[in-house]
């Protein structure tokens, strides 16, 4: 039997790069596993646009005993409510795709759907019994649709089999990873864009149809909490599978936007220049592999970010925009805000932003020079805003635990920047050494290595021996989660916008850029030097990616809040600036036309 045209991704951990692109050839088959009530009818309508009508097999429900290889042989698009087991009847090269939906919403939609469908075998039950009783009826079809149906369909189980198990869940996850495309009903428009990008189809996302939409569907808010809890218990496997799928989808979507940003930079800077940078990045960067870390300080994931620590930060119904707004920080009189200024993370510019929002800020010396509460009180002068190259150990000298904020930067870029800054700073302990030695030999010095190794993690977890930080990565991540704000140097502009939004400060459309030197990019260094930096910063690399995930999610939620919630006039500058970022990054030419027409009042042009 012919196997999938793409190899298995192996372990179930999400990798940094999971998006492949495909050109469907004449002998290829696209197989759509249509899970009920996941916007599949609308999705099929989109798929049909790319296939000849006589090459499409669409069945509302396929029972495998009635299906064989011969009956499927002549079709290029096969779509239906069948399970993964359908693949044993497909001998041609094939690509598998599906859509998933939050299981609670999917079951609610199913109930509303069968109430409207007189020919459905459970139509009478749905109209006779209220929802809370309907989901407990022993009817086999009801139980098939209500109990972990997504896990069952994606792991070869049919409605006549035993209920899915934990092993079936793991198989379903593996099957999802091996699929060419996984979409999310909650992100339908984004899913269509990713679908088109995956298969090199024309992006028709602005003309997305909506079919088979259930009218009068119950919303979660209309269902009693105890019923929702019961339904969640029935769908524990599907809930975990859904979260896994969201993470997979967001990674792929983010990679798509990354790659589109590269194309945009080619448009802006010229093809040859950017291609050379990409080739260098690909050649000299094993850690990123296909993720080309070009240091353009703009937000690639303007529309939506995708890397997500799902347990805490799920953009589905579990965490609403209202929660995000409600959780914005308001500093009380007794609160102390501490900016942990990690060297070479744009901290000087960041402090300038803080000074625009507070009259008195205490710029502290390194934590090694503070030995008591009296020292700190004398140095702070009573200020509640403390900044400096301090660590979390400063809380030893405060009456209550402060609110920490910080900025993080990719450890390779941070290390390179620190090296060149040391060459310029005559007061730096390693100045003479940096001037005499290249970066490779500079980092071989044991004293230098002891200072540079995992410096970001050491600032956040200074209460642990720095040699043992790899044993405490989860604790460091937890501390990052607890911080009200963690910015990313590569996205400084977006970080400042998020900072103001997070604390409810009025945004000033002015970004200082202080203490910036001419620093070569990583592409100018041989791979073994980059590897050496990565080897000594493994903990920093892990927490950087974790913090970036968190930042991107918060930034997306901020955008959603800005564009969907009424705001006072003080928020206008922030909204305008967010629009500038989006337009500048996604469609730079149209952005310039839009802003030009906005200034001239001619909005009909462009």
Coordinates of C-alpha atoms in Angstrom, one line a residue:
X1 CA 0.0 0.0 0.0
X2 CA 1.2 3.5 -0.8
X3 CA 2.1 5.5 2.3
X4 CA 1.5 9.1 3.0
X5 CA 3.6 11.5 1.0
X6 CA 5.0 13.1 4.1
X7 CA 6.9 11.4 6.9
X8 CA 5.8 10.9 10.4
X9 CA 6.8 13.6 12.8
X10 CA 7.6 11.0 15.5
X11 CA 7.3 12.2 19.1
X12 CA 4.2 14.0 20.1
X13 CA 6.1 17.1 21.3
X14 CA 5.4 20.1 19.0
X15 CA 8.5 21.0 17.1
X16 CA 9.5 24.5 16.0
X17 CA 8.7 23.7 12.4
X18 CA 5.7 21.6 11.5
X19 CA 4.3 23.2 8.3
X20 CA 5.0 21.6 4.9
X21 CA 3.6 22.8 1.6
X22 CA 2.4 20.7 -1.2
X23 CA 1.5 20.8 -4.9
X24 CA -1.3 18.3 -5.6
X25 CA -0.3 16.3 -8.6
X26 CA -2.6 14.3 -11.0
X27 CA -2.2 11.1 -9.1
X28 CA -2.8 12.6 -5.7
X29 CA -5.9 12.2 -3.5
X30 CA -7.0 14.8 -0.9
X31 CA -8.9 13.0 2.0
X32 CA -11.0 15.2 4.2
X33 CA -12.1 13.6 7.5
X34 CA -15.2 15.5 8.2
X35 CA -15.9 15.5 11.9
X36 CA -19.6 16.5 12.4
X37 CA -20.4 20.1 13.4
X38 CA -16.9 21.5 12.7
X39 CA -18.0 23.9 9.9
X40 CA -17.3 21.0 7.5
X41 CA -20.0 21.9 5.0
X42 CA -18.6 25.3 4.5
X43 CA -15.1 23.8 4.4
X44 CA -16.1 21.3 1.7
X45 CA -17.5 24.1 -0.4
X46 CA -14.0 25.7 -0.4
X47 CA -12.4 22.4 -1.3
X48 CA -14.7 21.8 -4.2
X49 CA -13.4 24.9 -5.9
X50 CA -10.2 23.1 -6.6
X51 CA -11.4 19.9 -8.1
X52 CA -13.5 18.8 -11.1
X53 CA -17.0 17.9 -10.1
X54 CA -16.8 14.3 -11.4
X55 CA -13.6 13.8 -9.3
X56 CA -15.3 14.5 -6.0
X57 CA -16.8 11.9 -3.7
X58 CA -18.7 13.6 -0.8
X59 CA -20.8 11.4 1.5
X60 CA -22.5 12.7 4.6
X61 CA -21.7 9.4 6.2
X62 CA -19.6 6.5 5.0
X63 CA -19.9 3.1 6.5
X64 CA -16.7 1.2 5.8
X65 CA -18.4 -2.1 4.9
X66 CA -19.8 -0.3 1.9
X67 CA -16.5 1.2 0.8
X68 CA -13.6 -0.5 -1.0
X69 CA -10.5 0.5 -2.9
X70 CA -12.3 0.2 -6.3
X71 CA -15.1 2.5 -5.4
X72 CA -12.7 5.2 -4.3
X73 CA -10.1 4.8 -7.1
X74 CA -11.5 7.4 -9.5
X75 CA -11.8 10.4 -7.1
X76 CA -9.3 13.2 -6.3
X77 CA -11.2 14.6 -3.4
X78 CA -12.8 12.2 -0.9
X79 CA -14.9 13.8 1.9
X80 CA -17.2 12.3 4.5
X81 CA -18.0 11.5 8.1
X82 CA -15.6 8.6 8.2
X83 CA -12.8 7.6 10.5
X84 CA -9.1 7.3 9.9
X85 CA -9.7 3.7 8.9
X86 CA -10.8 4.9 5.4
X87 CA -7.1 5.1 4.5
X88 CA -6.7 1.4 4.1
X89 CA -8.9 1.6 1.0
X90 CA -6.8 4.4 -0.7
X91 CA -3.8 3.1 -2.6
X92 CA -2.8 6.3 -4.4
X93 CA -0.6 9.0 -2.9
X94 CA -2.8 10.9 -0.5
X95 CA -3.0 14.0 1.8
X96 CA -5.2 13.9 4.9
X97 CA -6.9 17.0 6.3
X98 CA -9.5 17.7 9.0
X99 CA -11.1 20.4 11.1
X100 CA -11.6 20.3 14.9
X101 CA -13.8 22.2 17.2
X102 CA -14.1 22.7 21.0
X103 CA -16.0 19.6 22.1
X104 CA -18.5 21.5 24.2
X105 CA -19.5 23.8 21.4
X106 CA -19.5 20.9 18.9
X107 CA -22.0 18.9 21.0
X108 CA -24.2 21.9 21.6
X109 CA -24.2 22.5 17.8
X110 CA -25.0 18.8 17.2
X111 CA -28.0 19.0 19.5
X112 CA -29.4 22.1 17.8
X113 CA -28.7 20.5 14.4
X114 CA -30.6 17.3 14.9
X115 CA -33.6 19.2 16.4
X116 CA -33.9 20.9 12.9
X117 CA -33.5 17.7 10.9
X118 CA -36.7 15.6 10.8
X119 CA -34.9 12.7 8.9
X120 CA -32.2 12.4 11.5
X121 CA -32.6 9.2 13.5
X122 CA -32.4 11.0 16.8
X123 CA -34.6 14.0 15.7
X124 CA -37.5 13.0 17.9
X125 CA -35.3 12.5 21.0
X126 CA -33.7 15.9 20.6
X127 CA -37.1 17.6 20.5
X128 CA -38.6 15.5 23.3
X129 CA -35.7 15.8 25.8
X130 CA -33.9 19.0 27.0
X131 CA -30.2 19.1 26.4
X132 CA -29.2 18.0 29.9
X133 CA -31.2 14.8 29.5
X134 CA -30.5 14.3 25.8
X135 CA -26.8 13.8 26.4
X136 CA -27.4 10.9 28.8
X137 CA -29.7 8.9 26.5
X138 CA -28.4 5.4 25.8
X139 CA -29.1 5.7 22.1
X140 CA -25.9 4.5 20.2
X141 CA -25.9 7.4 17.7
X142 CA -26.3 10.0 20.5
X143 CA -23.4 8.5 22.5
X144 CA -21.3 8.4 19.4
X145 CA -21.7 12.1 18.8
X146 CA -21.6 13.2 22.5
X147 CA -18.7 11.1 23.9
X148 CA -15.2 11.9 22.6
X149 CA -16.2 11.7 19.0
X150 CA -13.2 13.5 17.6
X151 CA -10.8 11.2 19.4
X152 CA -12.7 8.2 18.1
X153 CA -12.8 9.3 14.5
X154 CA -9.2 10.2 14.4
X155 CA -8.1 6.9 15.9
X156 CA -9.9 4.4 13.7
X157 CA -12.8 3.8 16.1
X158 CA -16.3 3.4 14.6
X159 CA -19.6 4.0 16.4
X160 CA -20.0 0.3 16.9
X161 CA -16.7 -0.1 18.8
X162 CA -15.8 0.4 22.4
X163 CA -15.4 4.0 23.7
X164 CA -11.9 5.5 23.0
X165 CA -9.1 5.1 25.6
X166 CA -6.0 7.1 26.5
X167 CA -4.1 5.0 23.9
X168 CA -6.6 6.1 21.3
X169 CA -6.0 9.7 22.3
X170 CA -2.3 9.3 21.7
X171 CA -2.9 7.7 18.3
X172 CA -5.2 10.6 17.4
X173 CA -2.6 13.1 18.3
X174 CA 0.0 11.3 16.2
X175 CA -2.5 11.1 13.3
X176 CA -3.0 14.9 13.6
X177 CA 0.7 15.6 13.4
X178 CA 1.0 13.5 10.3
X179 CA -1.8 15.3 8.5
X180 CA -1.0 17.8 5.8
X181 CA -3.5 20.3 7.3
X182 CA -5.4 20.7 10.6
X183 CA -7.9 23.5 10.9
X184 CA -9.9 24.9 13.8
X185 CA -13.6 25.9 13.6
X186 CA -13.0 28.7 16.1
X187 CA -10.4 30.2 13.7
X188 CA -12.2 29.4 10.5
X189 CA -11.0 32.3 8.4
X190 CA -7.4 31.7 9.5
X191 CA -7.8 28.0 8.8
X192 CA -8.8 28.8 5.2
X193 CA -5.8 31.0 4.8
X194 CA -3.5 28.3 6.1
X195 CA -5.2 25.7 3.8
X196 CA -4.7 27.9 0.8
X197 CA -1.1 28.5 1.7
X198 CA -0.4 24.8 2.4
X199 CA -1.6 23.7 -1.1
X200 CA -0.5 26.8 -3.0
X201 CA -4.1 27.8 -3.7
X202 CA -5.3 31.3 -4.4
X203 CA -6.2 33.0 -1.1
X204 CA -10.0 33.5 -1.2
X205 CA -10.4 34.1 2.5
X206 CA -12.3 37.3 1.9
X207 CA -15.0 35.3 0.1
X208 CA -15.4 32.5 2.6
X209 CA -18.9 30.9 2.5
X210 CA -21.0 29.8 5.4
X211 CA -23.1 26.7 5.0
X212 CA -25.2 24.4 7.1
X213 CA -25.1 26.8 10.1
X214 CA -27.4 25.6 12.9
X215 CA -30.0 28.2 13.8
X216 CA -31.0 28.8 17.4
X217 CA -28.0 26.8 18.7
X218 CA -27.6 26.9 22.5
X219 CA -24.6 28.9 23.7
X220 CA -22.5 27.8 26.7
X221 CA -23.8 30.6 28.7
X222 CA -27.3 29.2 28.4
X223 CA -26.3 25.8 29.8
X224 CA -26.2 25.2 33.5
X225 CA -22.7 24.9 34.9
X226 CA -23.3 21.4 36.3
X227 CA -24.4 20.2 32.8
X228 CA -21.2 21.7 31.3
X229 CA -19.1 20.0 33.9
X230 CA -20.8 16.7 33.0
X231 CA -20.3 17.2 29.3
X232 CA -16.6 18.1 29.9
X233 CA -16.3 14.8 31.8
X234 CA -17.8 12.9 28.9
X235 CA -15.3 14.6 26.6
X236 CA -12.0 14.6 28.6
X237 CA -10.1 13.0 25.7
X238 CA -11.6 15.4 23.2
X239 CA -10.7 18.4 25.3
X240 CA -7.1 17.3 25.5
X241 CA -7.1 16.5 21.8
X242 CA -8.6 19.9 21.0
X243 CA -5.9 21.7 23.0
X244 CA -3.2 19.7 21.2
X245 CA -4.7 20.6 17.8
X246 CA -4.9 24.3 18.7
X247 CA -1.1 24.2 19.5
X248 CA -0.4 22.4 16.2
X249 CA -2.5 24.8 14.2
X250 CA -1.0 27.9 15.8
X251 CA 2.5 26.7 15.1
X252 CA 1.7 26.1 11.5
X253 CA -0.1 29.4 11.1
X254 CA 2.8 31.2 12.7
X255 CA 5.3 29.6 10.4
X256 CA 3.1 30.6 7.4
X257 CA 3.2 34.2 8.6
X258 CA 6.9 34.0 9.2
X259 CA 7.4 32.8 5.6
X260 CA 5.1 35.5 4.2
X261 CA 7.1 38.0 6.1
X262 CA 10.3 36.8 4.4
X263 CA 8.5 37.2 1.0
X264 CA 7.4 40.7 2.2
X265 CA 11.0 41.6 3.0
X266 CA 12.0 40.4 -0.5
X267 CA 9.5 42.8 -1.9
X268 CA 10.8 45.6 0.3
X269 CA 14.6 45.0 0.3
X270 CA 15.2 43.1 -2.9
X271 CA 15.2 39.4 -3.7
X272 CA 18.9 38.8 -3.8
X273 CA 19.7 40.5 -0.4
X274 CA 17.1 38.6 1.5
X275 CA 17.8 35.2 -0.2
X276 CA 21.5 35.5 0.8
X277 CA 20.5 36.2 4.4
X278 CA 18.1 33.2 4.3
X279 CA 20.8 31.0 2.9
X280 CA 23.2 32.1 5.6
X281 CA 20.6 31.6 8.3
X282 CA 19.8 28.1 7.1
X283 CA 23.4 27.2 6.8
X284 CA 24.6 28.5 10.1
X285 CA 21.6 27.9 12.4
X286 CA 20.9 24.3 13.4
X287 CA 18.8 25.4 16.3
X288 CA 16.2 27.3 14.2
X289 CA 16.5 25.0 11.2
X290 CA 13.9 26.4 8.8
X291 CA 13.0 29.3 11.0
X292 CA 15.1 32.0 9.5
X293 CA 15.8 34.4 12.4
X294 CA 16.2 37.6 10.4
X295 CA 16.4 40.5 12.8
X296 CA 13.7 42.7 11.4
X297 CA 12.2 44.4 14.4
X298 CA 8.6 44.0 13.4
X299 CA 5.8 41.6 14.4
X300 CA 5.6 38.7 12.0
X301 CA 2.5 37.3 13.7
X302 CA 0.4 40.4 13.4
X303 CA -2.9 38.7 12.6
X304 CA -2.6 36.0 15.2
X305 CA 0.1 34.3 17.0
X306 CA 0.3 30.7 17.2
X307 CA 2.8 29.3 19.7
X308 CA 0.8 28.8 22.8
X309 CA 1.4 27.3 26.3
X310 CA -2.1 25.8 26.1
X311 CA -2.6 24.8 29.7
X312 CA -2.7 28.5 30.8
X313 CA -3.2 30.5 27.7
X314 CA -6.0 29.2 25.5
X315 CA -7.7 31.7 23.2
X316 CA -10.9 29.6 23.1
X317 CA -13.9 30.2 25.2
X318 CA -11.9 29.4 28.4
X319 CA -10.2 32.8 28.4
X320 CA -12.3 35.6 27.1
X321 CA -11.3 39.1 26.2
X322 CA -13.2 40.4 29.2
X323 CA -10.9 38.3 31.4
X324 CA -7.9 39.8 29.8
X325 CA -9.1 43.3 30.3
X326 CA -10.2 42.5 33.8
X327 CA -6.7 41.2 34.6
X328 CA -5.0 44.4 33.5
X329 CA -2.7 45.7 36.2
X330 CA -3.5 48.7 38.3
X331 CA -0.6 49.6 40.7
X332 CA -1.8 50.3 44.2
X333 CA 0.0 52.7 46.5
X334 CA 1.9 49.9 48.3
X335 CA 2.9 48.0 45.2
X336 CA 6.5 48.0 44.1
X337 CA 7.3 47.5 40.4
X338 CA 10.8 46.1 39.7
X339 CA 12.2 46.1 36.1
X340 CA 14.8 43.4 36.0
X341 CA 17.2 44.9 33.4
X342 CA 19.0 42.0 31.8
X343 CA 22.0 43.4 29.9
X344 CA 21.6 44.0 26.1
X345 CA 17.8 43.4 25.9
X346 CA 17.0 47.1 25.0
X347 CA 16.6 47.8 28.7
X348 CA 17.9 51.4 28.5
X349 CA 15.3 52.3 26.0
X350 CA 12.7 50.5 28.1
X351 CA 13.6 52.5 31.2
X352 CA 13.1 55.7 29.2
X353 CA 9.6 54.5 28.5
X354 CA 9.0 54.0 32.2
X355 CA 10.3 57.4 33.0
X356 CA 7.6 58.9 30.7
X357 CA 5.0 57.3 33.0
X358 CA 6.4 57.9 36.4
X359 CA 7.9 61.0 38.0
X360 CA 10.4 59.2 40.2
X361 CA 12.3 56.0 39.2
X362 CA 15.1 54.6 41.3
X363 CA 17.9 53.3 39.1
X364 CA 19.6 50.7 41.3
X365 CA 23.2 49.3 41.2
X366 CA 23.8 45.6 40.6
X367 CA 22.2 43.4 43.3
X368 CA 25.6 42.5 44.6
X369 CA 25.9 46.0 46.0
X370 CA 22.7 45.8 48.0
X371 CA 23.1 44.0 51.2
X372 CA 20.2 45.0 53.4
X373 CA 16.8 46.6 53.5
X374 CA 18.4 49.8 54.7
X375 CA 20.7 49.8 51.6
X376 CA 17.7 49.4 49.3
X377 CA 15.7 52.2 51.1
X378 CA 18.6 54.6 50.8
X379 CA 19.2 53.8 47.1
X380 CA 15.5 53.9 46.1
X381 CA 14.7 57.2 47.8
X382 CA 11.2 55.9 48.5
X383 CA 10.4 55.2 44.9
X384 CA 8.0 52.4 44.1
X385 CA 9.5 51.9 40.6
X386 CA 12.9 50.2 40.8
X387 CA 15.0 49.5 37.7
X388 CA 18.5 48.1 37.3
X389 CA 20.6 45.1 36.7
X390 CA 19.0 43.4 39.7
X391 CA 17.7 39.9 40.1
X392 CA 14.7 38.4 41.8
X393 CA 16.7 38.3 45.1
X394 CA 15.9 41.9 45.6
X395 CA 12.6 40.8 47.2
X396 CA 14.6 39.8 50.2
X397 CA 14.9 43.5 51.1
X398 CA 11.3 44.5 50.4
X399 CA 8.4 44.3 52.8
X400 CA 6.2 42.5 50.2
X401 CA 6.9 40.6 47.0
X402 CA 7.2 43.1 44.1
X403 CA 5.7 43.0 40.7
X404 CA 8.5 42.0 38.3
X405 CA 8.7 42.9 34.7
X406 CA 11.5 42.3 32.3
X407 CA 12.7 42.1 28.6
X408 CA 14.1 38.9 27.0
X409 CA 16.1 38.5 23.9
X410 CA 17.3 35.5 21.8
X411 CA 20.4 34.4 23.6
X412 CA 22.6 34.3 20.5
X413 CA 21.7 37.9 19.6
X414 CA 22.1 39.0 23.2
X415 CA 25.5 37.4 23.6
X416 CA 26.8 38.9 20.3
X417 CA 25.5 42.3 21.3
X418 CA 27.0 42.0 24.8
X419 CA 30.4 41.2 23.3
X420 CA 30.5 44.3 21.1
X421 CA 29.2 46.5 23.9
X422 CA 32.0 45.2 26.1
X423 CA 34.5 46.3 23.4
X424 CA 33.0 49.9 23.5
X425 CA 32.7 50.1 27.3
X426 CA 36.1 50.9 28.8
X427 CA 34.8 50.4 32.4
X428 CA 33.6 46.8 31.7
X429 CA 35.6 44.1 33.5
X430 CA 36.2 42.2 30.3
X431 CA 36.9 45.3 28.0
X432 CA 40.6 44.6 27.4
X433 CA 39.9 40.9 26.7
X434 CA 37.1 41.7 24.3
X435 CA 39.3 44.1 22.4
X436 CA 42.1 41.6 22.0
X437 CA 40.1 38.5 21.2
X438 CA 37.5 37.6 18.7
X439 CA 34.1 36.4 19.9
X440 CA 35.0 32.7 19.7
X441 CA 38.1 33.0 21.9
X442 CA 36.5 35.5 24.1
X443 CA 33.8 33.0 25.1
X444 CA 36.4 30.4 25.8
X445 CA 37.6 32.4 28.8
X446 CA 36.2 30.7 31.9
X447 CA 35.5 33.9 33.7
X448 CA 33.6 35.3 30.7
X449 CA 31.8 32.0 30.3
X450 CA 30.8 32.0 34.0
X451 CA 29.3 35.5 33.5
X452 CA 27.6 35.0 30.1
X453 CA 26.1 31.5 30.7
X454 CA 22.3 31.5 30.9
X455 CA 22.4 35.1 32.1
X456 CA 18.6 35.7 31.6
X457 CA 17.6 32.7 33.6
X458 CA 20.1 33.7 36.4
X459 CA 18.4 37.1 36.7
X460 CA 15.0 35.5 37.1
X461 CA 16.1 32.6 39.4
X462 CA 19.1 34.0 41.2
X463 CA 18.0 32.1 44.4
X464 CA 19.2 28.9 42.7
X465 CA 22.9 28.0 42.0
X466 CA 23.5 29.0 38.4
X467 CA 25.2 25.7 37.6
X468 CA 21.9 23.9 38.5
X469 CA 19.4 26.1 36.5
X470 CA 18.7 23.3 34.0
X471 CA 17.0 21.4 36.9
X472 CA 14.7 24.4 37.6
X473 CA 13.5 25.3 34.1
X474 CA 9.8 24.7 35.1
X475 CA 10.1 27.0 38.0
X476 CA 11.7 29.8 35.9
X477 CA 8.8 29.4 33.4
X478 CA 6.3 29.6 36.2
X479 CA 7.9 32.8 37.3
X480 CA 7.7 34.2 33.8
X481 CA 4.0 33.3 33.8
X482 CA 3.5 35.2 37.0
X483 CA 5.1 38.4 35.8
X484 CA 2.5 40.9 34.6
X485 CA 4.7 41.8 31.6
X486 CA 7.6 40.2 29.8
X487 CA 8.7 41.9 26.6
X488 CA 10.7 40.6 23.7
X489 CA 13.6 42.7 22.4
X490 CA 13.1 41.6 18.8
X491 CA 9.5 43.0 19.0
X492 CA 10.4 46.1 21.0
X493 CA 7.7 48.3 19.4
X494 CA 5.0 45.8 20.0
X495 CA 6.3 45.2 23.6
X496 CA 5.9 48.8 24.5
X497 CA 2.4 48.9 23.1
X498 CA 1.5 45.8 25.2
X499 CA 3.2 47.3 28.3
X500 CA 1.0 50.4 28.1
X501 CA -2.1 48.3 27.5
X502 CA -1.3 45.9 30.3
X503 CA -0.9 48.6 32.9
X504 CA -3.6 50.9 31.5
X505 CA -1.1 53.7 30.7
X506 CA -1.7 56.3 28.0
X507 CA 0.3 55.4 24.9
X508 CA 2.8 58.0 23.6
X509 CA 3.7 57.5 19.9
X510 CA 7.4 57.9 20.6
X511 CA 9.9 55.1 21.0
X512 CA 13.3 55.9 22.4
X513 CA 16.3 54.0 21.1
X514 CA 19.2 54.3 23.6
X515 CA 22.5 52.5 24.0
X516 CA 22.3 50.9 20.6
X517 CA 25.5 50.0 18.9
X518 CA 26.4 48.7 15.4
X519 CA 26.3 45.0 16.1
X520 CA 26.8 42.4 13.4
X521 CA 24.1 39.8 13.0
X522 CA 24.6 36.1 13.8
X523 CA 24.9 35.4 10.1
X524 CA 28.4 36.9 10.1
X525 CA 29.7 34.2 12.4
X526 CA 30.6 30.6 11.6
X527 CA 28.3 27.9 12.8
X528 CA 30.6 26.5 15.4
X529 CA 30.6 29.9 17.2
X530 CA 26.8 30.0 17.1
X531 CA 26.7 26.4 18.4
X532 CA 29.1 27.4 21.3
X533 CA 26.7 30.2 22.3
X534 CA 23.7 28.0 22.2
X535 CA 25.5 25.3 24.2
X536 CA 26.2 27.7 27.0
X537 CA 22.7 29.1 26.9
X538 CA 20.4 26.1 26.7
X539 CA 18.2 27.2 29.6
X540 CA 18.0 30.8 28.2
X541 CA 17.0 29.5 24.8
X542 CA 14.1 27.5 26.3
X543 CA 12.8 30.2 28.5
X544 CA 13.1 32.7 25.6
X545 CA 10.9 30.6 23.4
X546 CA 8.5 30.1 26.2
X547 CA 8.3 33.8 27.0
X548 CA 7.9 34.6 23.3
X549 CA 4.9 32.3 23.1
X550 CA 3.3 34.0 26.1
X551 CA 4.1 37.5 24.7
X552 CA 2.6 36.7 21.3
X553 CA -0.6 35.4 22.8
X554 CA -1.0 38.5 25.1
X555 CA -0.3 40.7 22.1
X556 CA -3.0 39.1 20.1
X557 CA -5.5 39.4 22.9
X558 CA -4.5 43.1 23.3
X559 CA -5.2 43.6 19.6
X560 CA -8.6 41.9 19.9
X561 CA -9.4 44.1 22.9
X562 CA -8.3 47.3 21.1
X563 CA -10.4 46.6 18.0
X564 CA -13.5 45.1 19.6
X565 CA -14.0 47.1 22.8
X566 CA -15.0 50.7 23.3
X567 CA -12.2 52.8 24.6
X568 CA -11.7 56.3 25.9
X569 CA -10.0 58.8 23.6
X570 CA -6.7 58.2 25.4
X571 CA -6.5 54.8 23.7
X572 CA -6.7 56.3 20.2
X573 CA -3.0 56.6 19.8
X574 CA -2.5 52.9 20.8
X575 CA -5.1 51.8 18.3
X576 CA -3.6 53.8 15.5
X577 CA -0.2 52.5 16.3
X578 CA -1.4 48.9 16.4
X579 CA -2.9 49.5 13.0
X580 CA 0.3 50.9 11.7
X581 CA 2.2 47.8 12.7
X582 CA -0.4 45.5 11.1
X583 CA -0.6 47.3 7.9
X584 CA 3.2 47.9 7.7
X585 CA 4.0 44.2 8.2
X586 CA 1.2 42.5 6.2
X587 CA 0.8 44.7 3.2
X588 CA 3.4 47.4 3.3
X589 CA 2.5 48.9 -0.1
X590 CA -1.3 49.0 0.7
X591 CA -0.4 50.4 4.1
X592 CA 1.4 53.3 2.7
X593 CA -1.5 54.0 0.3
X594 CA -4.0 53.6 3.1
X595 CA -2.1 56.0 5.4
X596 CA -1.6 58.5 2.6
X597 CA -5.3 58.4 1.7
X598 CA -6.1 58.7 5.4
X599 CA -4.0 61.8 5.7
X600 CA -5.5 63.3 2.5
X601 CA -9.1 62.2 3.3
X602 CA -9.3 60.2 0.1
X603 CA -10.3 56.8 1.4
X604 CA -11.8 55.7 -1.9
X605 CA -8.4 55.3 -3.5
X606 CA -6.2 52.3 -2.7

